[in-house]
């Protein structure tokens, strides 16, 4: 595990988490309904962020685990790390945050997350953290624009007048 065990994980303000995610997540975007923000610190500096909150469409996710109440699960909305952190940092930090959630929010029974295989891998880090792979589907909801931007169809339809969409100059 090396230096990963030296990482300190603690709750941080959403403003700091959002700024970090915008700079370091491959999408450059935050999930605005994230409610729980953890920072990963090494050598006294913030090098990673994990953000948890409700799923965007809870009604589709809730049935994954039979008997789950409406507020008994969370989604790991964003995880962004810079290149400073050592190997295994992601799975180490996921484990730390899940233990903190279990301790301080015992009503949360499980956590879901999504790996975008078209952008950042096939979920190896999640499986290393004991997540159960429930399926692999081709991502048909990402549009590639001539500018090189990759934008989710939900963003295109819900936020068609956003700065990222205006930048595409397609309207």
PDB file of C-alpha atoms in Angstrom:
ATOM      1  CA  UNK A   1       0.000   0.000   0.000  1.00  0.00           C
ATOM      2  CA  UNK A   2       3.022   2.279   0.389  1.00  0.00           C
ATOM      3  CA  UNK A   3       2.326   5.934   1.094  1.00  0.00           C
ATOM      4  CA  UNK A   4      -1.410   5.578   0.470  1.00  0.00           C
ATOM      5  CA  UNK A   5      -1.797   4.780   4.180  1.00  0.00           C
ATOM      6  CA  UNK A   6      -0.435   8.246   4.972  1.00  0.00           C
ATOM      7  CA  UNK A   7      -3.394   9.934   3.237  1.00  0.00           C
ATOM      8  CA  UNK A   8      -5.697  11.814   5.597  1.00  0.00           C
ATOM      9  CA  UNK A   9      -9.353  11.809   4.567  1.00  0.00           C
ATOM     10  CA  UNK A  10     -11.675  14.414   6.032  1.00  0.00           C
ATOM     11  CA  UNK A  11     -14.851  16.326   5.240  1.00  0.00           C
ATOM     12  CA  UNK A  12     -14.255  19.548   3.299  1.00  0.00           C
ATOM     13  CA  UNK A  13     -16.508  22.435   2.209  1.00  0.00           C
ATOM     14  CA  UNK A  14     -18.411  21.947  -1.054  1.00  0.00           C
ATOM     15  CA  UNK A  15     -16.833  25.078  -2.570  1.00  0.00           C
ATOM     16  CA  UNK A  16     -13.331  23.644  -2.218  1.00  0.00           C
ATOM     17  CA  UNK A  17     -14.436  20.222  -3.492  1.00  0.00           C
ATOM     18  CA  UNK A  18     -16.162  21.720  -6.534  1.00  0.00           C
ATOM     19  CA  UNK A  19     -13.123  23.813  -7.478  1.00  0.00           C
ATOM     20  CA  UNK A  20     -10.876  20.754  -7.245  1.00  0.00           C
ATOM     21  CA  UNK A  21     -13.237  18.573  -9.299  1.00  0.00           C
ATOM     22  CA  UNK A  22     -13.510  21.203 -12.034  1.00  0.00           C
ATOM     23  CA  UNK A  23      -9.701  21.219 -12.321  1.00  0.00           C
ATOM     24  CA  UNK A  24      -8.986  17.493 -11.999  1.00  0.00           C
ATOM     25  CA  UNK A  25     -11.996  15.386 -13.094  1.00  0.00           C
ATOM     26  CA  UNK A  26     -11.850  14.289 -16.734  1.00  0.00           C
ATOM     27  CA  UNK A  27     -15.284  15.855 -17.383  1.00  0.00           C
ATOM     28  CA  UNK A  28     -14.411  19.162 -15.748  1.00  0.00           C
ATOM     29  CA  UNK A  29     -17.924  19.148 -14.308  1.00  0.00           C
ATOM     30  CA  UNK A  30     -19.409  18.814 -10.838  1.00  0.00           C
ATOM     31  CA  UNK A  31     -22.633  17.154  -9.749  1.00  0.00           C
ATOM     32  CA  UNK A  32     -24.558  20.008  -8.170  1.00  0.00           C
ATOM     33  CA  UNK A  33     -26.608  17.836  -5.829  1.00  0.00           C
ATOM     34  CA  UNK A  34     -23.571  16.291  -4.132  1.00  0.00           C
ATOM     35  CA  UNK A  35     -24.028  16.698  -0.397  1.00  0.00           C
ATOM     36  CA  UNK A  36     -21.019  15.080   1.213  1.00  0.00           C
ATOM     37  CA  UNK A  37     -17.507  16.149   0.221  1.00  0.00           C
ATOM     38  CA  UNK A  38     -14.305  14.426   1.341  1.00  0.00           C
ATOM     39  CA  UNK A  39     -10.783  15.624   0.730  1.00  0.00           C
ATOM     40  CA  UNK A  40      -7.709  13.389   0.448  1.00  0.00           C
ATOM     41  CA  UNK A  41      -4.645  15.104   1.897  1.00  0.00           C
ATOM     42  CA  UNK A  42      -1.034  14.008   1.635  1.00  0.00           C
ATOM     43  CA  UNK A  43       1.878  16.050   2.937  1.00  0.00           C
ATOM     44  CA  UNK A  44      -0.614  18.654   4.137  1.00  0.00           C
ATOM     45  CA  UNK A  45      -2.004  19.382   0.647  1.00  0.00           C
ATOM     46  CA  UNK A  46      -5.359  18.492  -0.941  1.00  0.00           C
ATOM     47  CA  UNK A  47      -4.751  15.971  -3.734  1.00  0.00           C
ATOM     48  CA  UNK A  48      -8.132  14.275  -4.128  1.00  0.00           C
ATOM     49  CA  UNK A  49     -11.865  14.720  -3.688  1.00  0.00           C
ATOM     50  CA  UNK A  50     -14.742  12.271  -3.331  1.00  0.00           C
ATOM     51  CA  UNK A  51     -18.292  13.636  -3.540  1.00  0.00           C
ATOM     52  CA  UNK A  52     -21.408  11.725  -2.491  1.00  0.00           C
ATOM     53  CA  UNK A  53     -25.076  12.561  -2.899  1.00  0.00           C
ATOM     54  CA  UNK A  54     -28.377  11.238  -4.173  1.00  0.00           C
ATOM     55  CA  UNK A  55     -28.550   9.525  -7.547  1.00  0.00           C
ATOM     56  CA  UNK A  56     -29.858  11.607 -10.426  1.00  0.00           C
ATOM     57  CA  UNK A  57     -32.692   9.137 -10.997  1.00  0.00           C
ATOM     58  CA  UNK A  58     -33.234   7.389  -7.678  1.00  0.00           C
ATOM     59  CA  UNK A  59     -36.277   5.471  -8.946  1.00  0.00           C
ATOM     60  CA  UNK A  60     -34.081   3.539 -11.400  1.00  0.00           C
ATOM     61  CA  UNK A  61     -31.292   2.831  -8.901  1.00  0.00           C
ATOM     62  CA  UNK A  62     -33.305   2.028  -5.761  1.00  0.00           C
ATOM     63  CA  UNK A  63     -34.514  -1.398  -7.047  1.00  0.00           C
ATOM     64  CA  UNK A  64     -30.915  -2.638  -7.422  1.00  0.00           C
ATOM     65  CA  UNK A  65     -31.088  -3.726  -3.775  1.00  0.00           C
ATOM     66  CA  UNK A  66     -34.445  -5.151  -2.753  1.00  0.00           C
ATOM     67  CA  UNK A  67     -36.059  -3.507   0.258  1.00  0.00           C
ATOM     68  CA  UNK A  68     -34.014  -0.308   0.038  1.00  0.00           C
ATOM     69  CA  UNK A  69     -35.693   2.797   1.427  1.00  0.00           C
ATOM     70  CA  UNK A  70     -35.688   6.036  -0.549  1.00  0.00           C
ATOM     71  CA  UNK A  71     -32.966   7.595   1.617  1.00  0.00           C
ATOM     72  CA  UNK A  72     -30.940   4.476   2.416  1.00  0.00           C
ATOM     73  CA  UNK A  73     -28.369   4.733  -0.381  1.00  0.00           C
ATOM     74  CA  UNK A  74     -25.956   7.259  -1.865  1.00  0.00           C
ATOM     75  CA  UNK A  75     -24.102   7.671  -5.098  1.00  0.00           C
ATOM     76  CA  UNK A  76     -20.398   8.386  -5.313  1.00  0.00           C
ATOM     77  CA  UNK A  77     -21.020  11.260  -7.726  1.00  0.00           C
ATOM     78  CA  UNK A  78     -17.430  12.317  -8.422  1.00  0.00           C
ATOM     79  CA  UNK A  79     -13.959  11.121  -7.568  1.00  0.00           C
ATOM     80  CA  UNK A  80     -11.036  13.227  -8.742  1.00  0.00           C
ATOM     81  CA  UNK A  81      -7.372  12.845  -7.842  1.00  0.00           C
ATOM     82  CA  UNK A  82      -4.286  14.618  -9.060  1.00  0.00           C
ATOM     83  CA  UNK A  83      -1.143  12.760 -10.096  1.00  0.00           C
ATOM     84  CA  UNK A  84       0.686  13.354  -6.812  1.00  0.00           C
ATOM     85  CA  UNK A  85      -1.052  10.583  -4.893  1.00  0.00           C
ATOM     86  CA  UNK A  86       0.571   7.134  -4.896  1.00  0.00           C
ATOM     87  CA  UNK A  87      -0.744   3.884  -6.306  1.00  0.00           C
ATOM     88  CA  UNK A  88      -3.866   2.459  -4.601  1.00  0.00           C
ATOM     89  CA  UNK A  89      -4.927   5.894  -3.321  1.00  0.00           C
ATOM     90  CA  UNK A  90      -8.360   5.731  -4.941  1.00  0.00           C
ATOM     91  CA  UNK A  91      -9.400   2.415  -3.383  1.00  0.00           C
ATOM     92  CA  UNK A  92      -7.849   3.415  -0.038  1.00  0.00           C
ATOM     93  CA  UNK A  93      -9.845   6.675   0.019  1.00  0.00           C
ATOM     94  CA  UNK A  94     -13.065   4.998  -1.073  1.00  0.00           C
ATOM     95  CA  UNK A  95     -12.670   2.571   1.831  1.00  0.00           C
ATOM     96  CA  UNK A  96     -11.987   5.388   4.300  1.00  0.00           C
ATOM     97  CA  UNK A  97     -15.010   7.413   3.151  1.00  0.00           C
ATOM     98  CA  UNK A  98     -17.325   4.393   3.230  1.00  0.00           C
ATOM     99  CA  UNK A  99     -16.262   3.618   6.805  1.00  0.00           C
ATOM    100  CA  UNK A 100     -16.911   7.248   7.796  1.00  0.00           C
ATOM    101  CA  UNK A 101     -20.348   7.153   6.182  1.00  0.00           C
ATOM    102  CA  UNK A 102     -21.170   3.865   7.933  1.00  0.00           C
ATOM    103  CA  UNK A 103     -20.105   5.314  11.289  1.00  0.00           C
ATOM    104  CA  UNK A 104     -21.797   8.717  11.027  1.00  0.00           C
ATOM    105  CA  UNK A 105     -24.781   7.920   8.778  1.00  0.00           C
ATOM    106  CA  UNK A 106     -25.843   4.371   9.689  1.00  0.00           C
ATOM    107  CA  UNK A 107     -29.090   4.783   7.745  1.00  0.00           C
ATOM    108  CA  UNK A 108     -27.066   4.491   4.520  1.00  0.00           C
ATOM    109  CA  UNK A 109     -27.119   0.807   3.588  1.00  0.00           C
ATOM    110  CA  UNK A 110     -25.194   0.933   0.308  1.00  0.00           C
ATOM    111  CA  UNK A 111     -23.442   3.148  -2.238  1.00  0.00           C
ATOM    112  CA  UNK A 112     -23.579   3.053  -6.024  1.00  0.00           C
ATOM    113  CA  UNK A 113     -21.137   4.541  -8.495  1.00  0.00           C
ATOM    114  CA  UNK A 114     -20.600   4.537 -12.226  1.00  0.00           C
ATOM    115  CA  UNK A 115     -17.397   4.128 -14.194  1.00  0.00           C
ATOM    116  CA  UNK A 116     -17.450   5.622 -17.655  1.00  0.00           C
ATOM    117  CA  UNK A 117     -15.543   3.023 -19.646  1.00  0.00           C
ATOM    118  CA  UNK A 118     -15.468   5.369 -22.620  1.00  0.00           C
ATOM    119  CA  UNK A 119     -13.515   7.922 -20.596  1.00  0.00           C
ATOM    120  CA  UNK A 120     -11.717   6.486 -17.598  1.00  0.00           C
ATOM    121  CA  UNK A 121     -11.677   2.720 -17.351  1.00  0.00           C
ATOM    122  CA  UNK A 122     -13.942  -0.157 -16.531  1.00  0.00           C
ATOM    123  CA  UNK A 123     -14.410   0.190 -12.773  1.00  0.00           C
ATOM    124  CA  UNK A 124     -11.328  -1.686 -11.588  1.00  0.00           C
ATOM    125  CA  UNK A 125     -10.895   0.757  -8.702  1.00  0.00           C
ATOM    126  CA  UNK A 126     -14.479   0.196  -7.572  1.00  0.00           C
ATOM    127  CA  UNK A 127     -14.129  -3.583  -7.685  1.00  0.00           C
ATOM    128  CA  UNK A 128     -10.899  -3.259  -5.668  1.00  0.00           C
ATOM    129  CA  UNK A 129     -13.041  -1.437  -3.083  1.00  0.00           C
ATOM    130  CA  UNK A 130     -15.538  -4.355  -2.941  1.00  0.00           C
ATOM    131  CA  UNK A 131     -18.190  -2.756  -5.148  1.00  0.00           C
ATOM    132  CA  UNK A 132     -20.264  -5.293  -7.051  1.00  0.00           C
ATOM    133  CA  UNK A 133     -20.283  -4.903 -10.816  1.00  0.00           C
ATOM    134  CA  UNK A 134     -23.954  -4.896 -11.829  1.00  0.00           C
ATOM    135  CA  UNK A 135     -23.519  -4.385 -15.551  1.00  0.00           C
ATOM    136  CA  UNK A 136     -21.564  -3.002 -18.445  1.00  0.00           C
ATOM    137  CA  UNK A 137     -23.345  -1.086 -21.173  1.00  0.00           C
ATOM    138  CA  UNK A 138     -22.058   0.951 -24.079  1.00  0.00           C
ATOM    139  CA  UNK A 139     -22.324   4.644 -23.345  1.00  0.00           C
ATOM    140  CA  UNK A 140     -24.774   6.007 -25.894  1.00  0.00           C
ATOM    141  CA  UNK A 141     -25.438   9.197 -23.968  1.00  0.00           C
ATOM    142  CA  UNK A 142     -22.222  11.095 -24.704  1.00  0.00           C
ATOM    143  CA  UNK A 143     -21.967  13.412 -27.678  1.00  0.00           C
ATOM    144  CA  UNK A 144     -18.598  14.292 -29.168  1.00  0.00           C
ATOM    145  CA  UNK A 145     -18.623  17.840 -30.534  1.00  0.00           C
ATOM    146  CA  UNK A 146     -16.285  19.245 -33.214  1.00  0.00           C
ATOM    147  CA  UNK A 147     -14.652  21.282 -30.428  1.00  0.00           C
ATOM    148  CA  UNK A 148     -13.501  18.000 -28.845  1.00  0.00           C
ATOM    149  CA  UNK A 149     -15.848  18.411 -25.875  1.00  0.00           C
ATOM    150  CA  UNK A 150     -17.697  15.303 -24.757  1.00  0.00           C
ATOM    151  CA  UNK A 151     -21.051  16.230 -23.245  1.00  0.00           C
ATOM    152  CA  UNK A 152     -23.714  13.966 -21.759  1.00  0.00           C
ATOM    153  CA  UNK A 153     -27.049  14.021 -23.554  1.00  0.00           C
ATOM    154  CA  UNK A 154     -28.725  14.982 -20.278  1.00  0.00           C
ATOM    155  CA  UNK A 155     -26.613  18.156 -20.194  1.00  0.00           C
ATOM    156  CA  UNK A 156     -27.454  18.906 -23.817  1.00  0.00           C
ATOM    157  CA  UNK A 157     -31.195  18.646 -23.224  1.00  0.00           C
ATOM    158  CA  UNK A 158     -31.456  20.019 -19.684  1.00  0.00           C
ATOM    159  CA  UNK A 159     -28.912  22.818 -19.974  1.00  0.00           C
ATOM    160  CA  UNK A 160     -29.014  23.693 -23.671  1.00  0.00           C
ATOM    161  CA  UNK A 161     -28.366  27.371 -22.875  1.00  0.00           C
ATOM    162  CA  UNK A 162     -25.374  26.710 -20.604  1.00  0.00           C
ATOM    163  CA  UNK A 163     -21.906  28.142 -21.291  1.00  0.00           C
ATOM    164  CA  UNK A 164     -20.593  24.740 -22.400  1.00  0.00           C
ATOM    165  CA  UNK A 165     -23.404  24.435 -24.944  1.00  0.00           C
ATOM    166  CA  UNK A 166     -23.076  28.044 -26.167  1.00  0.00           C
ATOM    167  CA  UNK A 167     -19.389  27.284 -26.760  1.00  0.00           C
ATOM    168  CA  UNK A 168     -20.404  24.603 -29.283  1.00  0.00           C
ATOM    169  CA  UNK A 169     -22.067  27.256 -31.506  1.00  0.00           C
ATOM    170  CA  UNK A 170     -24.509  24.724 -32.917  1.00  0.00           C
ATOM    171  CA  UNK A 171     -27.681  26.735 -32.328  1.00  0.00           C
TER     172      UNK A 171
END
